[in-house]
Short mmCIF file of C-alpha atoms and ligand atoms in Angstrom, two decimals:
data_model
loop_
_atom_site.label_atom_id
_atom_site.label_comp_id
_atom_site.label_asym_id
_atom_site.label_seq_id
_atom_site.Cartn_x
_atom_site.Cartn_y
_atom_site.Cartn_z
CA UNK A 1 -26.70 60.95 6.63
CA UNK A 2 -24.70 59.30 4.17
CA UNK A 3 -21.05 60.63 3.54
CA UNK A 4 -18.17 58.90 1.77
CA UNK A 5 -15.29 58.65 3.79
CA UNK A 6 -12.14 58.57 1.88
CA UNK A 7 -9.07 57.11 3.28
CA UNK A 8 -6.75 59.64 5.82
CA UNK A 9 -3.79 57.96 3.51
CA UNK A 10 -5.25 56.68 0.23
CA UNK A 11 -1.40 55.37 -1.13
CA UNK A 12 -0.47 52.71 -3.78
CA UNK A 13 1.91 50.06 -1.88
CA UNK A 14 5.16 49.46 -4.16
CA UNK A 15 4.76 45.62 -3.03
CA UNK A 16 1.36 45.00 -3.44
CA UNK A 17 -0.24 47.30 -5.72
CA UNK A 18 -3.10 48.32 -3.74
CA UNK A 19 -5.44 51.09 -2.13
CA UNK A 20 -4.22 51.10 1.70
CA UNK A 21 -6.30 52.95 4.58
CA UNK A 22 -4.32 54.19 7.34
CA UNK A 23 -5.03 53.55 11.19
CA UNK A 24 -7.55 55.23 12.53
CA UNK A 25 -9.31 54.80 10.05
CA UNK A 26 -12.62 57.85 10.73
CA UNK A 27 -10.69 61.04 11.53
CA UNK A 28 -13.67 63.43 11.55
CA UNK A 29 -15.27 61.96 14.67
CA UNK A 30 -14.12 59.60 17.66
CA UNK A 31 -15.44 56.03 17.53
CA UNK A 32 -15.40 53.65 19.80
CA UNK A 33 -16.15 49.64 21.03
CA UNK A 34 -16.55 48.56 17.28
CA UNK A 35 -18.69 45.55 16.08
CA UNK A 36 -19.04 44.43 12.67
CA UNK A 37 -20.79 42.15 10.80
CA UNK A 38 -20.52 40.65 6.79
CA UNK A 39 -23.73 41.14 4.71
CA UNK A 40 -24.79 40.71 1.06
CA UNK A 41 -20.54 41.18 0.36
CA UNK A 42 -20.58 44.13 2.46
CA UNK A 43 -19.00 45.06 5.85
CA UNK A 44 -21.17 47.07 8.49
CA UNK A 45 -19.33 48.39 11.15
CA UNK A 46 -21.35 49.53 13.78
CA UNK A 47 -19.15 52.09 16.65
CA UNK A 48 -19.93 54.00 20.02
CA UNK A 49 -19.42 57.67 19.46
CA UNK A 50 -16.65 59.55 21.97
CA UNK A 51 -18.11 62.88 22.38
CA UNK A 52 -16.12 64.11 25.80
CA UNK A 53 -14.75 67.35 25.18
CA UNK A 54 -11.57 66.43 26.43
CA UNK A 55 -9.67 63.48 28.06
CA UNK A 56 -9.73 64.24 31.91
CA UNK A 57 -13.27 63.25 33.06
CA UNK A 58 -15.60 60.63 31.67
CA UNK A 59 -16.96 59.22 28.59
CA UNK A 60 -19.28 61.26 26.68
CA UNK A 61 -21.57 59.09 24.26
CA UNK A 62 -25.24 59.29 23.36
CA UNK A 63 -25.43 57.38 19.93
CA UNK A 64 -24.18 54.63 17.84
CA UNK A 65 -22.37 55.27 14.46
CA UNK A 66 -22.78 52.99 11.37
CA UNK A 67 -20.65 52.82 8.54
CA UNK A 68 -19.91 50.06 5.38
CA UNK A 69 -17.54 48.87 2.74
CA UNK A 70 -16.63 46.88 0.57
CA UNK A 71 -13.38 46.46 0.41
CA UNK A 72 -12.45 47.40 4.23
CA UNK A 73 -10.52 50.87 2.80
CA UNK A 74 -13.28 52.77 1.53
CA UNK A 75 -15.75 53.38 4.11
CA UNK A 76 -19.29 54.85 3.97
CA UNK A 77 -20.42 56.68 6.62
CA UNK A 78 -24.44 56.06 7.80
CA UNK A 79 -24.14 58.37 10.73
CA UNK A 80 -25.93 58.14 13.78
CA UNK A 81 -28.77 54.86 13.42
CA UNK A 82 -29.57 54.76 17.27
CA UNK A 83 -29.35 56.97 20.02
CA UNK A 84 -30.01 56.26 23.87
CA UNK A 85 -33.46 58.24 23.22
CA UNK A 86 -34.87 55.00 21.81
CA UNK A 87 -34.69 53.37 24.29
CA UNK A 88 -37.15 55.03 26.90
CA UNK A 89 -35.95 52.56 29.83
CA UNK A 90 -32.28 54.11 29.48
CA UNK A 91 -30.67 57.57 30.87
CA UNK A 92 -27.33 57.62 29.03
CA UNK A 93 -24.18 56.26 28.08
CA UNK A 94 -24.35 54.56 24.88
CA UNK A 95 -21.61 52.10 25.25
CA UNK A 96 -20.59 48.50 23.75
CA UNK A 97 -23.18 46.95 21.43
CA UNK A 98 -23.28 44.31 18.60
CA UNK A 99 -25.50 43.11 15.67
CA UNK A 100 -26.73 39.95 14.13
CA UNK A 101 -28.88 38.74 11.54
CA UNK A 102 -31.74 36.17 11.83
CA UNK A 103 -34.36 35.44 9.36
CA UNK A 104 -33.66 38.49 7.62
CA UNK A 105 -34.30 40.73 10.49
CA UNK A 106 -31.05 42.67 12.14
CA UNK A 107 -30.99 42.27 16.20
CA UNK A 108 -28.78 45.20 17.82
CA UNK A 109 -27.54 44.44 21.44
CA UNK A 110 -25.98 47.79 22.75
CA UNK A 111 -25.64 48.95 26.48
CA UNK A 112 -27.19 51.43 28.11
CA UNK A 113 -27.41 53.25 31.88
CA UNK A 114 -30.90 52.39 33.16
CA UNK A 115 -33.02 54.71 34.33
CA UNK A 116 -33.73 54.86 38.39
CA UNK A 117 -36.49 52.10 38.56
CA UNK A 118 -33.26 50.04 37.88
CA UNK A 119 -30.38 51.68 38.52
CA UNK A 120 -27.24 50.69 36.78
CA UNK A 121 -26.25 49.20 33.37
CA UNK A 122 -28.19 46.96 31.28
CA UNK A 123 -27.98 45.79 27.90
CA UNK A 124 -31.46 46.51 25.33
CA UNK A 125 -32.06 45.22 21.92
CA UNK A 126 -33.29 46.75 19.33
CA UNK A 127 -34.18 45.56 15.96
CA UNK A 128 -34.71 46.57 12.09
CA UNK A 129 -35.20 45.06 8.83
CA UNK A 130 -32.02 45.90 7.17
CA UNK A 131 -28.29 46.33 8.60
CA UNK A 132 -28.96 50.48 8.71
CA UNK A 133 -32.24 50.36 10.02
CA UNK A 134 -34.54 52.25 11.27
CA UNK A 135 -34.12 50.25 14.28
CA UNK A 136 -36.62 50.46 17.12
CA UNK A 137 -36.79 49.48 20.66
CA UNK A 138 -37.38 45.56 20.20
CA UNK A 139 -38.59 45.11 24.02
CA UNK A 140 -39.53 48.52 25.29
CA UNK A 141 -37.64 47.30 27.99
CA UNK A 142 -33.96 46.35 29.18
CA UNK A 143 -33.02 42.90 28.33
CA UNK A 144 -30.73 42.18 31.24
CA UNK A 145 -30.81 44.55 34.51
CA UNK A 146 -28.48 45.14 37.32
CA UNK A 147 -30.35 43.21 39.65
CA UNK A 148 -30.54 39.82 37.73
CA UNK A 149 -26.35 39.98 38.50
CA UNK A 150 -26.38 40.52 42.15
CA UNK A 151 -23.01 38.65 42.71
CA UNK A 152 -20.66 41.65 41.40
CA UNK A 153 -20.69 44.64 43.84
CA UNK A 154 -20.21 47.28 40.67
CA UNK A 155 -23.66 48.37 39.05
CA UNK A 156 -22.11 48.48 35.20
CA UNK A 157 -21.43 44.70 35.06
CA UNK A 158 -23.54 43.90 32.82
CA UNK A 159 -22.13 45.88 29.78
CA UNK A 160 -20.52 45.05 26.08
CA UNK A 161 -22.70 42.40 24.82
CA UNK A 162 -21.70 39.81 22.36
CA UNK A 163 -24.38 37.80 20.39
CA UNK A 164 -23.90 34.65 18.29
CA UNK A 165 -25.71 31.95 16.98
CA UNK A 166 -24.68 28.82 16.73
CA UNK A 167 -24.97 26.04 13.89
CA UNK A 168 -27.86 24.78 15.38
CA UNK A 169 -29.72 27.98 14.87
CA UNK A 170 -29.59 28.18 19.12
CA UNK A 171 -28.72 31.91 19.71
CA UNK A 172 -26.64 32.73 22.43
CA UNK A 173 -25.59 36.43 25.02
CA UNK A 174 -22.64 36.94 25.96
CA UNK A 175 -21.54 40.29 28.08
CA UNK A 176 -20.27 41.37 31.33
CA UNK A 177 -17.53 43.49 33.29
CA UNK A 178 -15.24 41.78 36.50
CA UNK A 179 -17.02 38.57 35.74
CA UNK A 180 -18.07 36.68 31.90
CA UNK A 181 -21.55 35.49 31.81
CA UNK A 182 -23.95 33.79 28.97
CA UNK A 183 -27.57 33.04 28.50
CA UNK A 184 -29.46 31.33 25.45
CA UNK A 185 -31.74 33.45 23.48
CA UNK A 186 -35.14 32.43 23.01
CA UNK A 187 -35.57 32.05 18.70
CA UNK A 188 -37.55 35.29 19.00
CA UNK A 189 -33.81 36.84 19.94
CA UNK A 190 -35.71 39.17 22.55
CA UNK A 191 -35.95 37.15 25.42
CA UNK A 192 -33.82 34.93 27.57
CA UNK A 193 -34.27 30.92 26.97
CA UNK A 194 -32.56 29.68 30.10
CA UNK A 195 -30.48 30.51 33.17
CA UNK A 196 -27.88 33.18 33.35
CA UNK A 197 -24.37 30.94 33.00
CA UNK A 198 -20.98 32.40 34.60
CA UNK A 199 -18.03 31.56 32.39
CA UNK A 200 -14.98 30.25 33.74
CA UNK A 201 -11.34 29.83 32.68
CA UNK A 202 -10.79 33.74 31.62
CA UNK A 203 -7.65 34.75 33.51
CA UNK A 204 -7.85 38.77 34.37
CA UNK A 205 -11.08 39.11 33.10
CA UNK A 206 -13.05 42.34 32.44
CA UNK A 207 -14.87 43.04 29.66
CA UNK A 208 -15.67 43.53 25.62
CA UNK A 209 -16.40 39.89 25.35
CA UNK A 210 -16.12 38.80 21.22
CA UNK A 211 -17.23 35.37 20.17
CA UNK A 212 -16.89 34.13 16.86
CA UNK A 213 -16.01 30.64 14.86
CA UNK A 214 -13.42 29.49 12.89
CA UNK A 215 -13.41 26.22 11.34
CA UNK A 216 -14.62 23.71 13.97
CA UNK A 217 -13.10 26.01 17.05
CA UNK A 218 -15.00 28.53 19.02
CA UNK A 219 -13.36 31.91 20.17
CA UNK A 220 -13.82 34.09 23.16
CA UNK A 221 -12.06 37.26 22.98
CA UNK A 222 -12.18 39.74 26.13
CA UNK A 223 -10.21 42.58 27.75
CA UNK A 224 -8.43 41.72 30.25
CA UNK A 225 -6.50 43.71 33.54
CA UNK A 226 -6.18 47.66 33.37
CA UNK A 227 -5.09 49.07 30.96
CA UNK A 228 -6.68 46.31 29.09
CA UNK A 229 -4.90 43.75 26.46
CA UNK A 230 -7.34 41.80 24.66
CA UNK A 231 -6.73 37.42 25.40
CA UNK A 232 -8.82 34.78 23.86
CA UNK A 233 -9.53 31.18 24.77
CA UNK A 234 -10.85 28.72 22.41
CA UNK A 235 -13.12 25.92 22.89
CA UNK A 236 -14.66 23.04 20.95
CA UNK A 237 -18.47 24.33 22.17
CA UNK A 238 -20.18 27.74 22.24
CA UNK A 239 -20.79 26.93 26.45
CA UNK A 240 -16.98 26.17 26.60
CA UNK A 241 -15.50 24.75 28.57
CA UNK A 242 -12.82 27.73 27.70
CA UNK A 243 -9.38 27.39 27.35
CA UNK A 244 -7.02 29.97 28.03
CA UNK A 245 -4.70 30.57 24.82
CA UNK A 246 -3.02 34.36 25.85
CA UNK A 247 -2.34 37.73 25.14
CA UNK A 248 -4.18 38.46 21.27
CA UNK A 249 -3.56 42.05 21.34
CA UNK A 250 -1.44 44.73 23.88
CA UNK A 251 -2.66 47.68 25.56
CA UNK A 252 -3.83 50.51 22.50
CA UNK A 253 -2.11 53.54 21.88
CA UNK A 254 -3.17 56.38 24.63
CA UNK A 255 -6.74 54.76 26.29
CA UNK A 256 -6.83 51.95 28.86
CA UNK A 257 -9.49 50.68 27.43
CA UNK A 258 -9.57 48.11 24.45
CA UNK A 259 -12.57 46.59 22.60
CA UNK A 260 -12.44 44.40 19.05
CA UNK A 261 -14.55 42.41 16.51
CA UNK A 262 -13.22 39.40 14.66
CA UNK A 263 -14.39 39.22 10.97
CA UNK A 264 -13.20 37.17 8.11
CA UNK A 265 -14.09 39.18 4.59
CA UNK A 266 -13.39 37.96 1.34
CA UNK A 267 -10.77 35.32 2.47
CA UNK A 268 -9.08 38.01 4.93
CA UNK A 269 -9.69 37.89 8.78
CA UNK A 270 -9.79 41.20 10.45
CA UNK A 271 -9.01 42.61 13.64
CA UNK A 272 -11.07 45.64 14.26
CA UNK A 273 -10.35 47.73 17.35
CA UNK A 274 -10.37 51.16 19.13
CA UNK A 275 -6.88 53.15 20.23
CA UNK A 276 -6.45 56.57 21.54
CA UNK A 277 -3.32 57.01 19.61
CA UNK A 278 -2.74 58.30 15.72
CA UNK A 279 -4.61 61.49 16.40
CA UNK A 280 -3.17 64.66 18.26
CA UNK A 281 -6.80 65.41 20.45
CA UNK A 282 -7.37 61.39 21.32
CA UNK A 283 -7.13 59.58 24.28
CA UNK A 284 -9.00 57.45 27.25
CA UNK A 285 -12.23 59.17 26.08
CA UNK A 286 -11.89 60.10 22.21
CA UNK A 287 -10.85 56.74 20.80
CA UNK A 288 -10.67 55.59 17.34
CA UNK A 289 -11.76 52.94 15.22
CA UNK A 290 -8.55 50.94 13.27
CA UNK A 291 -8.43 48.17 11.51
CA UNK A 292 -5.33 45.36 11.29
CA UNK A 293 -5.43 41.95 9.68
CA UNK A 294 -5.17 38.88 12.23
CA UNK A 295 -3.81 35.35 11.34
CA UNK A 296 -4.52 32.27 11.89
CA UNK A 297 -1.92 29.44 12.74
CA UNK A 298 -2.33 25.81 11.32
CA UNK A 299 -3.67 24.45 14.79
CA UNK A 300 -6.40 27.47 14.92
CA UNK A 301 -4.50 29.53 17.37
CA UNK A 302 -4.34 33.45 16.39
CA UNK A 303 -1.44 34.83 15.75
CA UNK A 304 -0.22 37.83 18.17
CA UNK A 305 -2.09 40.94 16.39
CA UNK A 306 0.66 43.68 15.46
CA UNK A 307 -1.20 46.75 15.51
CA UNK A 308 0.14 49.11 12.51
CA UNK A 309 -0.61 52.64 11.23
CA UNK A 310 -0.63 51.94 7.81
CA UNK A 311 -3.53 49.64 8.12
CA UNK A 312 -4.84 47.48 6.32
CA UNK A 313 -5.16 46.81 2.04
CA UNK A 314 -8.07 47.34 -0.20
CA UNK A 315 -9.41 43.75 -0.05
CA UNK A 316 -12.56 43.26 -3.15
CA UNK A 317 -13.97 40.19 -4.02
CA UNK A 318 -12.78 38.56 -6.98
CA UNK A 319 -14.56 37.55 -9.72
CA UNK A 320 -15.13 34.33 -11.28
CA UNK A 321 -13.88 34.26 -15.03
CA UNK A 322 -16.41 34.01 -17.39
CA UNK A 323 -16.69 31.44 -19.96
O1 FUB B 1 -16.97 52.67 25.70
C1 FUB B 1 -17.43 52.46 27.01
C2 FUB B 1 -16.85 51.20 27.60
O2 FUB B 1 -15.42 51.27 27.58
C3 FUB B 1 -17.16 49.93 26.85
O3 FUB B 1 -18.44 49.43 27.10
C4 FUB B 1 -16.04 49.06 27.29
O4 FUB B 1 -15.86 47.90 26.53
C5 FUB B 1 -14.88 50.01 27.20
O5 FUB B 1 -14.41 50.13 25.88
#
């Protein structure tokens, strides 16, 4: 399925002089825990799909949503590119997932409910040659289980993984809810390459772990308390140690929850999140996707993100003049 989205508020801004996309920024659907990655001068944003009929009981979600653009306004929708039936191991709830690239193949970590021979959440990966797939099962199994965390009394603890690979070319997992945990990733990206590391120095820690670079610092972003704000520590290594640095963003609009990915795109870094506000029928289970810029001070800290509803700019890459 491939359907151009236009803009909710397409609008030329007096100031600036260009196309602006209003938060949220999908209005036909309800997205959810987005990731997103930069290829080929493109942004993929990959998003859990709210599908709960209302907002008293539960989350409702059985797929994951892919759209791109390339300008972060104008966004193409791919529609569904995986659904919890790939994954034979798993019995529902698609939740929190992320994507990376590695020799030109396209890893997708997303979480799952395991079936009964191992109850509880785990995390899968599947895999594709090409940021919208087709993506299959790349295990035809779970990569992390419920019982290789027996230290956290709840069985969805090991949810919302974050992948990232460092300079080195050493990949590394990041996930967890009530308590942060990593692993290295074997260079075949499907299997673990070490021991399962607990993270410490997250104050209020619960989930939606985001780690990213800038510059020579490393970033941990996470959700933090209930309702959730998002806080980030920084650290000079991918295994930390991790340094507190505060709140990054408040509680969202309407949903306890709160779940971002940290991009920079043609110069711009961008703060891409889910709220339950800006539409009448949202809320703790019909979320939206919306996007706000996020800023960088000159010692690397990040700016206090100030979550708008006029969004973001139309942001396109700009030529070199030729001679
Ligand atoms: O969307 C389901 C769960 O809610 C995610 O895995 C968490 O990060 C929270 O957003």
């Amino acid at each position: 399925m491939r359907t151009l989205i236009k803009p909710m508020f397409l609008a030329l801004s007096v100031l600036a002089g260009a196309a602006q996309a209003a938060n949220p920024i999908f209005t036909d659907v309800f997205t959810a825990d987005p990731a997103a990655m930069v290829h080929n001068g493109k942004v993929y944003l990959y998003a859990g799909h709210d599908e709960a009929k209302d907002n008293t009981k539960f989350f409702e979600m059985h797929d994951w949503l892919v759209y791109s653009s390339d300008d972060m306004v104008n966004w193409e929708s791919h529609g569904p590119r995986l659904h919890i039936k790939d994954f034979k191991w798993a019995k529902g709830d698609a939740w929190a997932s992320q994507i990376i690239e590695k020799n030109g193949k396209f890893y997708w970590y997303i979480t799952a409910r395991h079936n009964d021979t191992k109850p509880g959440f785990a995390i899968g990966v599947a895999v594709g040659d090409s940021p919208l797939g087709p993506f299959k099962d790349a295990l035809g199994k779970a990569l992390i289980t419920n019982d290789m965390t027996t230290d956290t009394p709840n069985d969805w603890d090991d949810i919302d993984p974050s992948v990232f690979i460092d300079n080195n070319g050493q990949a590394y997992l990041f996930w967890g809810n009530s308590k942060p945990r990593y692993a290295k990733l074997k260079p075949n990206m499907i299997e673990l390459d070490g021991p399962i590391v607990d993270i410490k120095g997250l104050p209020e820690f619960t989930e939606a772990i985001w780690v990213h670079k800038y510059g020579d610092n490393y970033y941990l972003s996470y959700a933090m308390g209930f309702p959730e704000k998002l806080g980030y520590a920084m650290s000079k290594s991918i295994t930390g140690p991790w340094e507190y640095k505060g709140i990054l963003n408040e509680v969202a609009g309407n949903t306890p929850t709160n779940h971002q990915a940290i991009i920079e795109f043609n110069g711009k870094h961008y703060f891409i999140y889910h709220t339950g506000a800006g539409r009448p029928d949202g809320g703790q289970y019909r979320r939206s996707v919306a996007i706000d810029e996020l800023f960088y001070n000159p010692d690397g800290t990040i700016k206090r993100i100030v979550m708008t509803s006029e969004g973001v700019t139309a942001n396109k890459a700009v030529k070199p003049l030729q001679k």
